[in-house]
PDB file of C-alpha atoms and ligand atoms in Angstrom:
ATOM      1  CA  MET A   1     131.495 163.803 100.555  1.00 49.00           C
ATOM      2  CA  LYS A   2     128.951 161.046 101.131  1.00 56.00           C
ATOM      3  CA  ALA A   3     126.208 162.109  98.743  1.00 56.00           C
ATOM      4  CA  TRP A   4     124.073 159.168  99.944  1.00 63.00           C
ATOM      5  CA  ALA A   5     124.212 160.063 103.621  1.00 68.00           C
ATOM      6  CA  VAL A   6     120.705 160.406 105.042  1.00 76.00           C
ATOM      7  CA  LYS A   7     119.748 161.761 108.377  1.00 84.00           C
ATOM      8  CA  MET A   8     118.698 159.057 110.804  1.00 93.00           C
ATOM      9  CA  ILE A   9     115.589 159.906 112.764  1.00 97.00           C
ATOM     10  CA  THR A  10     116.137 159.192 116.435  1.00 98.00           C
ATOM     11  CA  ILE A  11     113.223 157.995 118.537  1.00 98.00           C
ATOM     12  CA  ALA A  12     113.770 158.159 122.294  1.00 98.00           C
ATOM     13  CA  TYR A  13     111.921 155.218 123.846  1.00 98.00           C
ATOM     14  CA  HIS A  14     110.715 154.595 127.388  1.00 98.00           C
ATOM     15  CA  ASP A  15     107.951 152.182 128.395  1.00 97.00           C
ATOM     16  CA  GLY A  16     108.088 152.572 132.152  1.00 93.00           C
ATOM     17  CA  THR A  17     109.881 149.264 132.769  1.00 93.00           C
ATOM     18  CA  PRO A  18     113.520 149.409 133.897  1.00 89.00           C
ATOM     19  CA  GLU A  19     114.608 147.228 130.950  1.00 93.00           C
ATOM     20  CA  ASN A  20     112.405 148.883 128.316  1.00 95.00           C
ATOM     21  CA  GLU A  21     111.005 145.429 127.731  1.00 94.00           C
ATOM     22  CA  LYS A  22     109.280 146.121 124.437  1.00 96.00           C
ATOM     23  CA  GLN A  23     111.859 148.359 122.762  1.00 97.00           C
ATOM     24  CA  ILE A  24     113.030 145.642 120.350  1.00 97.00           C
ATOM     25  CA  LEU A  25     109.478 144.873 119.309  1.00 97.00           C
ATOM     26  CA  TRP A  26     108.708 148.546 118.693  1.00 98.00           C
ATOM     27  CA  ALA A  27     111.976 148.963 116.749  1.00 98.00           C
ATOM     28  CA  GLU A  28     110.996 146.043 114.504  1.00 97.00           C
ATOM     29  CA  ARG A  29     107.448 147.238 113.975  1.00 97.00           C
ATOM     30  CA  LEU A  30     108.493 150.824 113.216  1.00 98.00           C
ATOM     31  CA  THR A  31     111.452 150.034 110.958  1.00 97.00           C
ATOM     32  CA  ALA A  32     109.072 147.878 108.906  1.00 97.00           C
ATOM     33  CA  ARG A  33     107.006 151.039 108.314  1.00 97.00           C
ATOM     34  CA  LEU A  34     109.498 153.926 108.332  1.00 97.00           C
ATOM     35  CA  LYS A  35     112.929 154.381 106.788  1.00 91.00           C
ATOM     36  CA  HIS A  36     116.059 155.571 108.528  1.00 95.00           C
ATOM     37  CA  ILE A  37     114.934 155.431 112.116  1.00 97.00           C
ATOM     38  CA  ARG A  38     116.574 154.127 115.241  1.00 97.00           C
ATOM     39  CA  LEU A  39     115.191 153.699 118.737  1.00 97.00           C
ATOM     40  CA  VAL A  40     117.384 154.629 121.675  1.00 97.00           C
ATOM     41  CA  PRO A  41     116.531 154.447 125.371  1.00 97.00           C
ATOM     42  CA  LEU A  42     115.276 157.765 126.688  1.00 98.00           C
ATOM     43  CA  SER A  43     117.845 157.542 129.483  1.00 97.00           C
ATOM     44  CA  ALA A  44     120.824 157.302 127.070  1.00 97.00           C
ATOM     45  CA  PRO A  45     122.895 160.495 126.654  1.00 96.00           C
ATOM     46  CA  HIS A  46     122.432 160.426 122.835  1.00 94.00           C
ATOM     47  CA  ALA A  47     118.632 160.464 123.328  1.00 97.00           C
ATOM     48  CA  GLU A  48     119.072 164.196 123.855  1.00 96.00           C
ATOM     49  CA  ASP A  49     119.265 164.625 120.052  1.00 96.00           C
ATOM     50  CA  ALA A  50     116.023 162.717 119.523  1.00 98.00           C
ATOM     51  CA  ASP A  51     113.433 163.968 117.030  1.00 98.00           C
ATOM     52  CA  ILE A  52     110.596 161.903 118.489  1.00 98.00           C
ATOM     53  CA  ALA A  53     109.769 160.562 121.955  1.00 98.00           C
ATOM     54  CA  LEU A  54     107.748 157.344 122.229  1.00 98.00           C
ATOM     55  CA  VAL A  55     107.068 157.083 125.917  1.00 98.00           C
ATOM     56  CA  TRP A  56     105.037 155.834 128.874  1.00 98.00           C
ATOM     57  CA  ARG A  57     105.618 157.470 132.267  1.00 96.00           C
ATOM     58  CA  PRO A  58     108.930 159.140 131.368  1.00 98.00           C
ATOM     59  CA  PRO A  59     110.918 160.482 134.327  1.00 97.00           C
ATOM     60  CA  ALA A  60     109.773 164.056 135.076  1.00 97.00           C
ATOM     61  CA  GLY A  61     111.997 166.678 133.465  1.00 98.00           C
ATOM     62  CA  ARG A  62     113.661 164.269 131.017  1.00 98.00           C
ATOM     63  CA  LEU A  63     111.706 165.260 127.891  1.00 98.00           C
ATOM     64  CA  ARG A  64     112.652 168.899 128.459  1.00 98.00           C
ATOM     65  CA  GLN A  65     116.299 167.896 127.893  1.00 98.00           C
ATOM     66  CA  LEU A  66     115.538 166.710 124.353  1.00 98.00           C
ATOM     67  CA  ASN A  67     115.963 169.996 122.540  1.00 94.00           C
ATOM     68  CA  GLN A  68     115.401 168.772 118.935  1.00 96.00           C
ATOM     69  CA  LEU A  69     112.093 167.133 119.867  1.00 98.00           C
ATOM     70  CA  ARG A  70     109.286 167.467 117.279  1.00 98.00           C
ATOM     71  CA  LEU A  71     106.708 165.039 118.608  1.00 98.00           C
ATOM     72  CA  ILE A  72     105.839 163.184 121.808  1.00 98.00           C
ATOM     73  CA  VAL A  73     103.845 159.984 121.333  1.00 98.00           C
ATOM     74  CA  SER A  74     102.152 158.465 124.377  1.00 98.00           C
ATOM     75  CA  LEU A  75     102.574 154.715 124.531  1.00 97.00           C
ATOM     76  CA  GLY A  76      99.057 154.517 125.939  1.00 96.00           C
ATOM     77  CA  GLN A  77      95.648 156.009 125.374  1.00 95.00           C
ATOM     78  CA  GLY A  78      95.962 158.178 128.479  1.00 96.00           C
ATOM     79  CA  VAL A  79      98.319 161.158 128.623  1.00 97.00           C
ATOM     80  CA  ASP A  80      98.123 162.095 132.308  1.00 96.00           C
ATOM     81  CA  HIS A  81     101.508 160.376 132.734  1.00 96.00           C
ATOM     82  CA  LEU A  82     102.935 163.150 130.517  1.00 97.00           C
ATOM     83  CA  PHE A  83     101.006 166.162 131.779  1.00 96.00           C
ATOM     84  CA  SER A  84     101.920 165.388 135.369  1.00 95.00           C
ATOM     85  CA  ASP A  85     105.467 166.480 134.414  1.00 97.00           C
ATOM     86  CA  PRO A  86     105.653 170.214 135.245  1.00 96.00           C
ATOM     87  CA  HIS A  87     108.585 170.516 132.810  1.00 97.00           C
ATOM     88  CA  LEU A  88     106.895 168.911 129.814  1.00 97.00           C
ATOM     89  CA  PRO A  89     108.021 170.973 126.795  1.00 96.00           C
ATOM     90  CA  ASP A  90     104.983 173.075 125.889  1.00 92.00           C
ATOM     91  CA  ASN A  91     105.848 173.716 122.247  1.00 94.00           C
ATOM     92  CA  VAL A  92     105.970 170.037 121.208  1.00 97.00           C
ATOM     93  CA  PRO A  93     102.749 168.326 120.077  1.00 97.00           C
ATOM     94  CA  VAL A  94     101.607 165.294 122.055  1.00 98.00           C
ATOM     95  CA  VAL A  95      99.781 162.461 120.335  1.00 98.00           C
ATOM     96  CA  ARG A  96      97.878 159.746 122.185  1.00 97.00           C
ATOM     97  CA  LEU A  97      97.206 156.224 120.990  1.00 96.00           C
ATOM     98  CA  VAL A  98      93.747 155.595 119.644  1.00 96.00           C
ATOM     99  CA  ASP A  99      93.841 151.923 118.804  1.00 95.00           C
ATOM    100  CA  PRO A 100      90.578 150.065 118.063  1.00 95.00           C
ATOM    101  CA  ASP A 101      92.270 146.902 119.312  1.00 96.00           C
ATOM    102  CA  MET A 102      92.684 148.501 122.742  1.00 96.00           C
ATOM    103  CA  SER A 103      89.053 149.671 122.809  1.00 97.00           C
ATOM    104  CA  HIS A 104      88.073 146.104 121.941  1.00 97.00           C
ATOM    105  CA  ALA A 105      90.237 144.660 124.743  1.00 98.00           C
ATOM    106  CA  LEU A 106      88.978 147.212 127.239  1.00 98.00           C
ATOM    107  CA  SER A 107      85.356 146.496 126.408  1.00 98.00           C
ATOM    108  CA  HIS A 108      86.025 142.802 127.043  1.00 98.00           C
ATOM    109  CA  TRP A 109      87.534 143.559 130.437  1.00 98.00           C
ATOM    110  CA  VAL A 110      84.569 145.712 131.448  1.00 98.00           C
ATOM    111  CA  ILE A 111      82.083 143.053 130.315  1.00 98.00           C
ATOM    112  CA  LEU A 112      84.066 140.393 132.166  1.00 98.00           C
ATOM    113  CA  ALA A 113      84.162 142.460 135.365  1.00 98.00           C
ATOM    114  CA  LEU A 114      80.471 143.333 135.210  1.00 98.00           C
ATOM    115  CA  LEU A 115      79.216 139.839 134.359  1.00 98.00           C
ATOM    116  CA  ASP A 116      81.523 138.214 136.893  1.00 98.00           C
ATOM    117  CA  HIS A 117      79.845 140.328 139.546  1.00 98.00           C
ATOM    118  CA  LEU A 118      76.296 139.965 138.234  1.00 98.00           C
ATOM    119  CA  ARG A 119      76.605 136.170 137.826  1.00 98.00           C
ATOM    120  CA  ASP A 120      78.284 135.761 141.253  1.00 98.00           C
ATOM    121  CA  GLY A 121      81.636 134.546 139.920  1.00 98.00           C
ATOM    122  CA  PRO A 122      83.497 135.099 143.234  1.00 97.00           C
ATOM    123  CA  ALA A 123      80.898 133.155 145.276  1.00 97.00           C
ATOM    124  CA  TYR A 124      80.793 130.250 142.801  1.00 98.00           C
ATOM    125  CA  ARG A 125      84.602 130.041 142.655  1.00 98.00           C
ATOM    126  CA  LEU A 126      84.669 129.854 146.436  1.00 97.00           C
ATOM    127  CA  ALA A 127      81.947 127.201 146.433  1.00 98.00           C
ATOM    128  CA  ALA A 128      83.848 125.162 143.825  1.00 98.00           C
ATOM    129  CA  ALA A 129      87.037 125.362 145.892  1.00 98.00           C
ATOM    130  CA  GLU A 130      85.018 123.882 148.772  1.00 98.00           C
ATOM    131  CA  ARG A 131      83.256 121.333 146.462  1.00 98.00           C
ATOM    132  CA  ARG A 132      79.835 122.820 147.189  1.00 98.00           C
ATOM    133  CA  PHE A 133      77.350 122.464 144.313  1.00 98.00           C
ATOM    134  CA  ASP A 134      75.042 125.220 145.608  1.00 96.00           C
ATOM    135  CA  SER A 135      73.030 127.714 143.614  1.00 97.00           C
ATOM    136  CA  LEU A 136      72.305 131.353 144.308  1.00 98.00           C
ATOM    137  CA  PRO A 137      69.259 133.229 143.018  1.00 97.00           C
ATOM    138  CA  GLN A 138      70.017 134.647 139.569  1.00 97.00           C
ATOM    139  CA  ARG A 139      69.861 138.432 139.282  1.00 96.00           C
ATOM    140  CA  GLN A 140      67.493 139.922 136.752  1.00 94.00           C
ATOM    141  CA  THR A 141      69.788 141.817 134.410  1.00 94.00           C
ATOM    142  CA  ALA A 142      67.546 142.523 131.410  1.00 94.00           C
ATOM    143  CA  GLN A 143      67.295 146.299 130.997  1.00 95.00           C
ATOM    144  CA  MET A 144      69.386 146.874 134.123  1.00 98.00           C
ATOM    145  CA  PRO A 145      70.517 150.532 134.043  1.00 98.00           C
ATOM    146  CA  VAL A 146      74.270 150.753 133.554  1.00 98.00           C
ATOM    147  CA  ALA A 147      76.263 153.990 133.432  1.00 99.00           C
ATOM    148  CA  VAL A 148      79.334 154.555 131.273  1.00 99.00           C
ATOM    149  CA  TYR A 149      81.319 157.660 132.254  1.00 98.00           C
ATOM    150  CA  GLY A 150      83.459 158.863 129.337  1.00 98.00           C
ATOM    151  CA  LEU A 151      82.164 158.568 125.766  1.00 98.00           C
ATOM    152  CA  GLY A 152      85.358 158.878 123.737  1.00 96.00           C
ATOM    153  CA  ALA A 153      86.815 156.210 121.452  1.00 95.00           C
ATOM    154  CA  ILE A 154      86.742 153.538 124.169  1.00 97.00           C
ATOM    155  CA  GLY A 155      83.617 154.524 126.106  1.00 98.00           C
ATOM    156  CA  ARG A 156      81.474 154.392 122.970  1.00 98.00           C
ATOM    157  CA  VAL A 157      82.557 150.849 122.190  1.00 98.00           C
ATOM    158  CA  ILE A 158      81.813 149.768 125.761  1.00 98.00           C
ATOM    159  CA  ALA A 159      78.415 151.462 125.737  1.00 98.00           C
ATOM    160  CA  HIS A 160      77.306 149.870 122.467  1.00 98.00           C
ATOM    161  CA  ARG A 161      78.504 146.404 123.475  1.00 98.00           C
ATOM    162  CA  LEU A 162      76.726 146.564 126.828  1.00 98.00           C
ATOM    163  CA  ALA A 163      73.560 147.712 125.061  1.00 98.00           C
ATOM    164  CA  ALA A 164      73.868 144.699 122.730  1.00 97.00           C
ATOM    165  CA  LEU A 165      73.972 142.476 125.833  1.00 97.00           C
ATOM    166  CA  GLY A 166      70.576 143.801 126.908  1.00 97.00           C
ATOM    167  CA  PHE A 167      71.563 146.411 129.495  1.00 98.00           C
ATOM    168  CA  ALA A 168      69.817 149.782 129.524  1.00 98.00           C
ATOM    169  CA  VAL A 169      72.984 151.793 128.952  1.00 98.00           C
ATOM    170  CA  GLN A 170      73.289 155.460 129.815  1.00 98.00           C
ATOM    171  CA  GLY A 171      76.389 157.496 129.042  1.00 98.00           C
ATOM    172  CA  TRP A 172      77.907 160.592 130.551  1.00 98.00           C
ATOM    173  CA  SER A 173      80.438 163.069 129.197  1.00 98.00           C
ATOM    174  CA  ARG A 174      81.297 166.663 129.987  1.00 95.00           C
ATOM    175  CA  ARG A 175      79.918 167.872 126.700  1.00 95.00           C
ATOM    176  CA  PRO A 176      76.799 166.595 124.896  1.00 97.00           C
ATOM    177  CA  ARG A 177      77.348 163.446 122.804  1.00 97.00           C
ATOM    178  CA  ASP A 178      74.944 161.499 120.664  1.00 97.00           C
ATOM    179  CA  LEU A 179      75.341 157.726 120.691  1.00 97.00           C
ATOM    180  CA  GLY A 180      72.195 156.864 118.810  1.00 96.00           C
ATOM    181  CA  ARG A 181      68.792 155.739 119.968  1.00 94.00           C
ATOM    182  CA  SER A 182      69.884 152.772 122.057  1.00 93.00           C
ATOM    183  CA  ILE A 183      71.941 154.845 124.512  1.00 98.00           C
ATOM    184  CA  GLN A 184      70.601 157.680 126.622  1.00 98.00           C
ATOM    185  CA  THR A 185      73.307 160.307 127.118  1.00 98.00           C
ATOM    186  CA  HIS A 186      73.789 162.912 129.843  1.00 98.00           C
ATOM    187  CA  HIS A 187      76.306 165.695 130.166  1.00 98.00           C
ATOM    188  CA  GLY A 188      77.524 168.348 132.544  1.00 97.00           C
ATOM    189  CA  GLU A 189      77.008 168.541 136.282  1.00 97.00           C
ATOM    190  CA  GLN A 190      73.253 168.021 136.372  1.00 97.00           C
ATOM    191  CA  GLY A 191      73.561 165.118 133.955  1.00 98.00           C
ATOM    192  CA  PHE A 192      76.180 163.599 136.230  1.00 98.00           C
ATOM    193  CA  GLN A 193      73.855 163.714 139.220  1.00 98.00           C
ATOM    194  CA  ASN A 194      71.046 162.178 137.184  1.00 98.00           C
ATOM    195  CA  ILE A 195      73.065 159.265 135.878  1.00 98.00           C
ATOM    196  CA  VAL A 196      74.731 158.557 139.239  1.00 98.00           C
ATOM    197  CA  SER A 197      71.379 158.224 140.979  1.00 98.00           C
ATOM    198  CA  SER A 198      69.643 156.228 138.266  1.00 98.00           C
ATOM    199  CA  CYS A 199      72.105 153.417 137.480  1.00 98.00           C
ATOM    200  CA  ILE A 200      73.017 150.291 139.396  1.00 98.00           C
ATOM    201  CA  ALA A 201      76.386 149.644 137.708  1.00 98.00           C
ATOM    202  CA  HIS A 202      78.911 152.419 137.094  1.00 99.00           C
ATOM    203  CA  ILE A 203      81.800 152.152 134.659  1.00 99.00           C
ATOM    204  CA  CYS A 204      84.451 154.861 134.595  1.00 98.00           C
ATOM    205  CA  ILE A 205      86.613 155.213 131.496  1.00 98.00           C
ATOM    206  CA  LEU A 206      87.255 158.957 131.782  1.00 98.00           C
ATOM    207  CA  PRO A 207      90.598 160.623 131.090  1.00 97.00           C
ATOM    208  CA  LEU A 208      92.290 162.098 134.143  1.00 97.00           C
ATOM    209  CA  THR A 209      91.996 165.890 134.096  1.00 96.00           C
ATOM    210  CA  ALA A 210      91.497 168.609 136.703  1.00 95.00           C
ATOM    211  CA  HIS A 211      87.729 168.069 136.227  1.00 95.00           C
ATOM    212  CA  THR A 212      87.790 164.324 136.803  1.00 97.00           C
ATOM    213  CA  THR A 213      90.229 164.201 139.724  1.00 98.00           C
ATOM    214  CA  ASN A 214      88.377 162.820 142.797  1.00 98.00           C
ATOM    215  CA  LEU A 215      85.143 162.834 140.800  1.00 98.00           C
ATOM    216  CA  PHE A 216      83.954 159.688 142.570  1.00 98.00           C
ATOM    217  CA  SER A 217      83.756 161.023 146.119  1.00 98.00           C
ATOM    218  CA  ALA A 218      81.904 159.907 149.249  1.00 98.00           C
ATOM    219  CA  ASP A 219      78.888 162.016 148.187  1.00 98.00           C
ATOM    220  CA  VAL A 220      78.808 160.441 144.749  1.00 98.00           C
ATOM    221  CA  PHE A 221      79.007 156.890 146.116  1.00 99.00           C
ATOM    222  CA  ALA A 222      76.253 157.783 148.613  1.00 98.00           C
ATOM    223  CA  ALA A 223      74.075 159.046 145.737  1.00 98.00           C
ATOM    224  CA  MET A 224      74.353 155.727 143.851  1.00 99.00           C
ATOM    225  CA  PRO A 225      71.412 153.358 144.475  1.00 98.00           C
ATOM    226  CA  ALA A 226      72.100 150.800 147.255  1.00 98.00           C
ATOM    227  CA  GLY A 227      73.690 147.644 145.852  1.00 98.00           C
ATOM    228  CA  SER A 228      75.479 149.459 142.998  1.00 98.00           C
ATOM    229  CA  TYR A 229      78.664 148.062 141.508  1.00 99.00           C
ATOM    230  CA  PHE A 230      81.584 150.310 140.529  1.00 99.00           C
ATOM    231  CA  ILE A 231      84.122 149.534 137.804  1.00 99.00           C
ATOM    232  CA  ASN A 232      87.160 151.709 137.143  1.00 99.00           C
ATOM    233  CA  ALA A 233      89.265 151.462 134.009  1.00 98.00           C
ATOM    234  CA  GLY A 234      89.949 155.223 133.941  1.00 98.00           C
ATOM    235  CA  ARG A 235      92.524 156.388 136.456  1.00 98.00           C
ATOM    236  CA  GLY A 236      92.955 155.836 140.186  1.00 98.00           C
ATOM    237  CA  HIS A 237      93.019 159.541 140.978  1.00 98.00           C
ATOM    238  CA  GLN A 238      89.403 159.852 139.829  1.00 98.00           C
ATOM    239  CA  VAL A 239      88.307 157.961 142.937  1.00 98.00           C
ATOM    240  CA  GLU A 240      88.502 158.845 146.608  1.00 98.00           C
ATOM    241  CA  GLU A 241      89.740 155.419 147.600  1.00 98.00           C
ATOM    242  CA  ASP A 242      88.788 155.736 151.294  1.00 98.00           C
ATOM    243  CA  ALA A 243      85.262 156.686 150.317  1.00 98.00           C
ATOM    244  CA  LEU A 244      84.997 153.713 147.956  1.00 99.00           C
ATOM    245  CA  LEU A 245      86.295 151.330 150.589  1.00 98.00           C
ATOM    246  CA  ASN A 246      83.854 152.699 153.121  1.00 98.00           C
ATOM    247  CA  ALA A 247      80.916 152.417 150.704  1.00 98.00           C
ATOM    248  CA  VAL A 248      81.811 148.755 150.070  1.00 98.00           C
ATOM    249  CA  ARG A 249      82.477 147.930 153.722  1.00 98.00           C
ATOM    250  CA  THR A 250      79.143 149.367 154.851  1.00 98.00           C
ATOM    251  CA  GLY A 251      77.403 147.334 152.136  1.00 98.00           C
ATOM    252  CA  HIS A 252      76.012 150.405 150.356  1.00 98.00           C
ATOM    253  CA  LEU A 253      77.968 149.332 147.268  1.00 98.00           C
ATOM    254  CA  ALA A 254      77.896 145.643 146.367  1.00 98.00           C
ATOM    255  CA  GLY A 255      81.548 145.839 145.374  1.00 98.00           C
ATOM    256  CA  ALA A 256      83.980 147.135 142.790  1.00 99.00           C
ATOM    257  CA  ALA A 257      86.368 145.979 140.082  1.00 99.00           C
ATOM    258  CA  LEU A 258      89.417 148.190 139.747  1.00 99.00           C
ATOM    259  CA  ASP A 259      92.182 148.160 137.156  1.00 98.00           C
ATOM    260  CA  VAL A 260      93.706 151.495 138.221  1.00 98.00           C
ATOM    261  CA  PHE A 261      94.777 152.923 141.568  1.00 98.00           C
ATOM    262  CA  VAL A 262      96.058 156.127 143.117  1.00 98.00           C
ATOM    263  CA  GLU A 263      99.372 154.383 143.663  1.00 98.00           C
ATOM    264  CA  GLU A 264     100.611 151.742 141.229  1.00 97.00           C
ATOM    265  CA  PRO A 265     101.752 149.101 141.883  1.00 96.00           C
ATOM    266  CA  LEU A 266      99.097 148.929 144.620  1.00 98.00           C
ATOM    267  CA  PRO A 267     101.140 148.900 147.874  1.00 98.00           C
ATOM    268  CA  ASP A 268     100.915 145.579 149.696  1.00 97.00           C
ATOM    269  CA  THR A 269      99.622 147.348 152.810  1.00 98.00           C
ATOM    270  CA  HIS A 270      96.684 148.873 150.925  1.00 98.00           C
ATOM    271  CA  PRO A 271      93.326 147.967 152.548  1.00 98.00           C
ATOM    272  CA  PHE A 272      91.802 147.114 149.135  1.00 98.00           C
ATOM    273  CA  TRP A 273      93.760 143.838 149.171  1.00 98.00           C
ATOM    274  CA  LYS A 274      91.774 142.643 152.199  1.00 98.00           C
ATOM    275  CA  GLU A 275      88.333 143.521 150.846  1.00 98.00           C
ATOM    276  CA  THR A 276      87.063 140.465 148.987  1.00 97.00           C
ATOM    277  CA  ARG A 277      84.257 142.477 147.353  1.00 98.00           C
ATOM    278  CA  ILE A 278      86.881 144.556 145.514  1.00 98.00           C
ATOM    279  CA  ALA A 279      88.381 142.779 142.503  1.00 98.00           C
ATOM    280  CA  ILE A 280      91.925 144.034 141.897  1.00 98.00           C
ATOM    281  CA  TRP A 281      93.537 143.997 138.463  1.00 98.00           C
ATOM    282  CA  PRO A 282      97.106 145.270 137.885  1.00 98.00           C
ATOM    283  CA  HIS A 283      96.366 147.892 135.184  1.00 97.00           C
ATOM    284  CA  VAL A 284      95.974 145.343 132.421  1.00 97.00           C
ATOM    285  CA  ALA A 285      92.475 146.008 131.067  1.00 98.00           C
ATOM    286  CA  ALA A 286      93.988 147.036 127.714  1.00 97.00           C
ATOM    287  CA  GLN A 287      97.693 146.676 127.224  1.00 96.00           C
ATOM    288  CA  THR A 288      99.414 148.533 124.408  1.00 95.00           C
ATOM    289  CA  ASN A 289     100.001 146.206 121.484  1.00 95.00           C
ATOM    290  CA  PRO A 290     102.818 147.253 119.100  1.00 96.00           C
ATOM    291  CA  ASP A 291     101.336 145.042 116.365  1.00 96.00           C
ATOM    292  CA  THR A 292      98.135 147.040 116.207  1.00 96.00           C
ATOM    293  CA  ALA A 293      99.370 150.447 117.390  1.00 97.00           C
ATOM    294  CA  ALA A 294     102.458 150.717 115.142  1.00 97.00           C
ATOM    295  CA  ASP A 295     100.486 151.933 112.116  1.00 97.00           C
ATOM    296  CA  GLN A 296      99.158 154.955 114.003  1.00 97.00           C
ATOM    297  CA  VAL A 297     102.554 155.733 115.543  1.00 98.00           C
ATOM    298  CA  ALA A 298     104.373 155.435 112.199  1.00 98.00           C
ATOM    299  CA  GLN A 299     101.731 157.610 110.548  1.00 98.00           C
ATOM    300  CA  ALA A 300     102.061 160.305 113.214  1.00 98.00           C
ATOM    301  CA  ILE A 301     105.851 160.310 112.924  1.00 98.00           C
ATOM    302  CA  SER A 302     105.912 160.540 109.132  1.00 97.00           C
ATOM    303  CA  THR A 303     103.259 163.279 109.147  1.00 98.00           C
ATOM    304  CA  VAL A 304     105.289 165.380 111.573  1.00 97.00           C
ATOM    305  CA  LEU A 305     108.536 164.791 109.663  1.00 95.00           C
ATOM    306  CA  ALA A 306     106.766 165.981 106.512  1.00 95.00           C
ATOM    307  CA  GLY A 307     105.694 169.136 108.331  1.00 96.00           C
ATOM    308  CA  GLY A 308     102.045 168.151 108.841  1.00 97.00           C
ATOM    309  CA  GLN A 309      99.637 167.789 111.774  1.00 96.00           C
ATOM    310  CA  PRO A 310      99.169 164.198 112.936  1.00 97.00           C
ATOM    311  CA  GLU A 311      95.832 162.791 114.089  1.00 96.00           C
ATOM    312  CA  HIS A 312      94.921 162.497 117.762  1.00 96.00           C
ATOM    313  CA  ILE A 313      96.916 165.476 118.979  1.00 97.00           C
ATOM    314  CA  VAL A 314      96.067 166.108 122.613  1.00 97.00           C
ATOM    315  CA  ASP A 315      94.497 169.425 123.521  1.00 94.00           C
ATOM    316  CA  LYS A 316      96.768 170.508 126.341  1.00 90.00           C
ATOM    317  CA  PHE A 317      94.094 172.674 127.931  1.00 87.00           C
ATOM    318  CA  ARG A 318      91.475 169.926 127.985  1.00 90.00           C
ATOM    319  CA  GLY A 319      94.096 167.350 128.967  1.00 88.00           C
ATOM    320  CA  TYR A 320      92.925 164.661 126.508  1.00 91.00           C
TER     321      TYR A 320
HETATM  322  C1  LIG B 401      96.333 152.695 129.806  1.00 55.26           C
HETATM  323  O1  LIG B 401      96.017 152.967 130.915  1.00 55.26           O
HETATM  324  C2  LIG B 401      96.424 153.622 128.714  1.00 55.26           C
HETATM  325  O2  LIG B 401      96.387 154.840 128.965  1.00 55.26           O
HETATM  326  O3  LIG B 401      96.527 153.177 127.569  1.00 55.26           O
END
């Protein structure tokens, strides 16, 4: 008998790329923190004995085949890629990443997108390409009302940083939230209408749920003040894309910066590609970083293996 034999903990891994590009990195980062673990591709037959799933956009139905599963860890902050699977095992806890490094990165992307628009980056890049040293009138941005939709771990960071830049930031969430004196908050349906009609820049960082699907509709874009700018780092399905395109084409909206789309990769026939007032980013506003996220993942795994409740468990009814 091998008295020293210890059970290996199997982690089924899938990052949405065909080659599981970052599996080696995750294996290194997690073995440095946890003993007796091995990562196997989710598609491998022996993944069916896995204790843990560490996944991004796993093929629908696959997690249901892992019948020893004790924890599902999302490789991103969003979990809609898991809950869209009608066969997701309902008795296994799901944990989402809450990584301050990602909130930091996302806030930078939002600030970049907003300032690029407000300081006419696209027009000046075009002028430079044509060697024109022309100036445009500078917009007055001090105390400009800016809306942040979604006041969770990321939205709060964005709101505070925009306030520090001198914008008059307002925030919206489904339930009341207090972000301190510098940020006016709204909630619920009436609050949504108020913030939509009172801000000139709109930043969506909401999770995708039944309540936020198609939230930004033709009526909502029409209710935004003329010349508004729309930024989406939430999910594509929160926006009626035709309505957004129409609002930009008619000039009611000044433009948009989008990191997320209904269909990703954005199909090359999509009309957004032709609209120069829409800045397109390939879902890169905050990429998952194993170096900073591994601590949380390792902590969640060891807590579950010890029989405890990890942090950041997703409420399956709320969907975030
Ligand atoms: C990215 O979209 C994420 O959910 O982390």
